[in-house]
Coordinates of C-alpha atoms in Angstrom, one line a residue:
Chain A
E354 CA 0.3 -0.1 -0.4
P355 CA 1.5 3.3 -1.0
E356 CA 2.8 5.9 2.3
V357 CA 4.0 8.8 2.4
T358 CA 7.3 8.8 4.4
Q359 CA 9.5 11.2 5.5
T360 CA 13.2 11.7 6.5
P361 CA 15.0 12.1 8.8
S362 CA 12.8 11.3 12.0
H363 CA 14.7 12.8 14.2
Q364 CA 16.3 16.1 13.7
V365 CA 18.5 17.8 16.7
T366 CA 19.8 20.8 15.9
Q367 CA 21.1 24.0 17.5
M368 CA 19.2 27.8 17.8
G369 CA 19.9 29.7 14.9
Q370 CA 20.4 26.6 12.0
E371 CA 19.0 25.8 9.4
V372 CA 16.9 22.5 9.1
I373 CA 15.4 21.3 5.7
L374 CA 12.9 17.9 6.6
R375 CA 11.9 16.3 3.7
C376 CA 9.0 14.2 2.6
V377 CA 7.9 11.5 -0.4
P378 CA 3.9 12.4 -0.6
I379 CA 2.3 9.5 -2.4
S380 CA 3.2 9.2 -6.4
N381 CA -0.3 10.0 -7.7
H382 CA -1.3 12.8 -5.4
L383 CA -1.2 16.2 -6.5
Y384 CA -2.1 18.1 -2.8
F385 CA 0.8 18.4 -0.1
Y386 CA 0.6 19.5 3.4
W387 CA 3.2 20.0 6.3
Y388 CA 1.5 20.6 9.9
R389 CA 3.3 20.4 13.1
Q390 CA 2.1 19.3 16.7
I391 CA 3.9 20.5 19.7
L392 CA 4.5 17.8 22.6
G393 CA 1.0 17.4 24.0
Q394 CA -0.5 20.4 21.8
K395 CA -2.7 20.0 19.0
V396 CA -2.1 19.4 15.5
E397 CA -1.5 22.7 13.4
F398 CA -1.9 22.9 9.8
L399 CA 1.1 25.1 8.2
V400 CA 0.7 25.1 4.7
S401 CA -0.6 23.4 1.4
F402 CA 0.9 23.5 -2.0
Y403 CA -0.5 22.6 -5.2
N404 CA 0.8 22.9 -8.8
N405 CA 4.4 23.6 -7.6
E406 CA 2.6 27.0 -5.3
I407 CA 1.3 27.3 -1.9
S408 CA -1.9 27.8 -1.8
E409 CA -2.8 28.3 2.0
K410 CA -0.5 29.2 4.8
S411 CA -1.5 30.1 8.7
E412 CA 0.1 32.6 10.8
I413 CA 2.3 30.3 12.0
F414 CA 3.9 30.0 8.7
D415 CA 6.1 33.2 8.5
D416 CA 8.9 34.0 6.8
Q417 CA 11.5 31.6 8.2
F418 CA 9.5 29.0 6.5
S419 CA 9.7 27.8 2.8
V420 CA 8.6 25.0 0.7
E421 CA 9.3 23.4 -2.1
R422 CA 9.2 20.3 -4.7
P423 CA 12.3 20.4 -6.1
D424 CA 11.6 17.2 -8.2
G425 CA 9.1 14.8 -9.4
S426 CA 9.1 13.0 -6.0
N427 CA 9.8 15.0 -2.8
F428 CA 8.3 17.9 -1.0
T429 CA 10.5 19.9 1.5
L430 CA 10.0 22.0 4.3
K431 CA 13.0 24.3 5.2
I432 CA 13.3 26.3 8.9
R433 CA 15.8 28.9 7.9
S434 CA 16.5 29.9 11.5
T435 CA 15.3 27.6 13.7
K436 CA 14.1 29.1 17.6
L437 CA 13.6 26.9 20.4
E438 CA 9.8 27.1 19.9
D439 CA 10.3 25.8 16.2
S440 CA 10.5 22.5 18.5
A441 CA 7.8 19.8 17.8
M442 CA 6.8 17.0 15.3
Y443 CA 6.5 17.9 12.0
F444 CA 3.9 16.1 9.5
C445 CA 3.8 16.0 6.0
A446 CA 0.5 14.8 3.9
S447 CA -0.6 14.2 1.0
S448 CA -4.3 13.9 -1.2
E449 CA -5.1 13.1 -4.2
G450 CA -7.0 16.2 -5.0
G451 CA -10.0 16.9 -6.9
G452 CA -13.3 18.1 -5.7
G453 CA -11.2 21.3 -4.3
G454 CA -8.3 19.3 -2.9
A455 CA -9.0 19.6 0.9
M456 CA -12.2 17.2 0.2
D457 CA -10.2 14.3 -0.3
E458 CA -8.5 12.1 2.9
Q459 CA -5.2 13.3 3.6
F460 CA -2.3 10.4 3.8
F461 CA 0.3 11.5 7.1
G462 CA 3.7 10.4 7.2
P463 CA 5.0 9.2 9.9
G464 CA 6.4 12.6 11.2
T465 CA 10.1 14.1 11.9
R466 CA 10.9 15.1 15.3
L467 CA 12.9 18.2 15.3
T468 CA 14.7 19.6 18.2
V469 CA 16.3 23.0 18.6
L470 CA 18.4 23.3 21.2
Chain B
S615 CA -12.1 30.1 14.0
Q616 CA -13.2 26.7 12.2
Q617 CA -11.2 24.5 14.5
G618 CA -13.2 21.2 15.8
E619 CA -13.0 20.4 19.2
E620 CA -13.7 17.2 20.9
D621 CA -15.4 16.0 24.0
P622 CA -14.6 14.4 26.5
Q623 CA -10.7 15.5 26.4
A624 CA -9.9 11.4 27.8
L625 CA -12.0 8.2 28.2
S626 CA -11.4 5.1 29.8
I627 CA -13.5 2.0 29.2
Q628 CA -13.2 -1.4 29.7
E629 CA -12.8 -3.9 26.5
G630 CA -15.8 -4.7 24.8
E631 CA -17.7 -1.6 25.5
N632 CA -18.6 0.8 22.7
A633 CA -16.4 4.5 23.0
T634 CA -18.4 7.7 22.4
M635 CA -16.5 11.1 21.1
N636 CA -18.0 14.4 20.3
C637 CA -16.5 17.0 18.0
S638 CA -18.0 20.2 17.8
Y639 CA -17.0 22.9 15.1
K640 CA -17.8 26.3 14.2
T641 CA -18.2 27.2 10.8
S642 CA -19.5 25.4 7.9
I643 CA -17.1 22.4 6.2
N644 CA -16.7 20.8 3.4
N645 CA -16.2 17.6 5.1
L646 CA -15.0 16.6 8.6
Q647 CA -12.8 13.9 8.9
W648 CA -11.5 11.3 12.0
Y649 CA -7.9 10.5 13.2
R650 CA -6.2 8.7 15.3
Q651 CA -3.1 8.9 17.1
N652 CA -1.0 6.5 19.0
S653 CA 1.3 7.9 21.3
G654 CA 4.1 9.6 19.9
R655 CA 3.4 8.5 16.5
G656 CA 1.8 9.7 13.2
L657 CA -2.1 10.1 12.3
V658 CA -3.9 7.4 10.7
H659 CA -6.7 8.3 8.7
L660 CA -10.0 6.4 10.0
I661 CA -13.2 7.9 8.2
L662 CA -14.0 11.3 6.2
I663 CA -17.8 12.4 6.1
R664 CA -19.0 14.9 3.4
S665 CA -21.1 17.8 4.8
N666 CA -24.1 16.1 2.7
E667 CA -24.0 12.5 4.5
R668 CA -25.6 12.2 7.9
E669 CA -23.9 8.9 9.0
K670 CA -21.1 6.8 7.7
H671 CA -19.9 3.5 9.1
S672 CA -16.8 1.5 8.4
G673 CA -16.0 -2.5 10.5
R674 CA -16.7 -1.2 13.8
L675 CA -16.6 2.6 13.5
R676 CA -19.7 5.1 13.3
V677 CA -19.6 8.3 12.2
T678 CA -22.7 10.8 12.3
L679 CA -22.9 14.6 11.4
D680 CA -25.5 17.1 12.3
T681 CA -24.6 20.5 10.3
S682 CA -27.4 22.0 11.9
K683 CA -25.9 21.7 15.4
K684 CA -21.8 21.9 13.9
S685 CA -21.0 18.6 15.5
S686 CA -19.9 14.9 14.7
S687 CA -19.8 11.6 16.9
L688 CA -17.1 9.0 16.5
L689 CA -18.6 5.8 17.7
I690 CA -16.4 2.7 18.6
T691 CA -18.3 0.0 19.0
A692 CA -16.8 -3.4 21.0
S693 CA -13.4 -1.8 22.0
R694 CA -10.3 -3.9 22.2
A695 CA -7.3 -2.8 24.3
A696 CA -5.4 -2.0 20.7
D697 CA -7.8 1.0 20.1
T698 CA -6.1 3.0 22.9
A699 CA -5.0 6.0 21.3
S700 CA -6.5 9.8 20.6
Y701 CA -8.6 10.5 18.1
F702 CA -8.9 13.5 16.7
C703 CA -11.8 15.4 14.4
A704 CA -10.2 17.5 12.0
T705 CA -12.6 20.1 10.1
A706 CA -11.9 21.0 5.7
G707 CA -11.7 24.5 4.6
F708 CA -10.2 25.2 1.7
N709 CA -6.6 22.6 1.6
K710 CA -6.3 23.1 5.2
F711 CA -7.5 21.4 7.9
Y712 CA -7.9 22.0 11.3
F713 CA -7.2 19.7 13.9
G714 CA -9.2 19.8 17.4
S715 CA -7.4 19.1 20.7
G716 CA -8.3 15.5 20.8
T717 CA -10.2 12.6 22.8
K718 CA -7.7 10.2 24.5
L719 CA -9.1 7.0 24.8
N720 CA -8.0 4.4 27.1
V721 CA -9.6 0.8 26.5
K722 CA -8.6 -1.4 29.6
P723 CA -7.9 -5.0 29.0

């Protein structure tokens, strides 16, 4: 069964450093998403991406964040200068699209745990 | 905010009993989805119900949606210890989801 994969599973970085989190969505999916979950809190939407551009983003997704689909398979989230409060689990998701994209089931990856020291 | 909020926050039952979790939201939606998350793990999609549907079944899961009350319920019948997890509802706007805080379900063997 196709699945969304994410690498690395755990990333430790120093405050101020740049990190890139990687995701491989399901191959025939057209919509891609990043979410984060701070320990013990709810899952928060960061950004959605379709047709090589951002569709929607939340207030969390400020200039420190960027997303990219550098090739036909990867979908990346970059945090330029990490802060302590960026420590969280980051989930990538993808959906097949059609009917507005958000109407379809989203398949989530296992997440990358980011720890900022 | 369009966020769904689950109720109760925590639920503890015996194996074999039914578990009911509720979700309320604030604005109109395209669909509502329920997810499950085991501790420290990713989210697993359980079921999607569209705004024009009232009830949906999948195995031991039954989901209802009442758009007039802006609420949904998830019923897990004949619960098992393996159902122990957090359950979230997510409401869909255009190209983004809003997750609630979740219900922590503990099924005691």
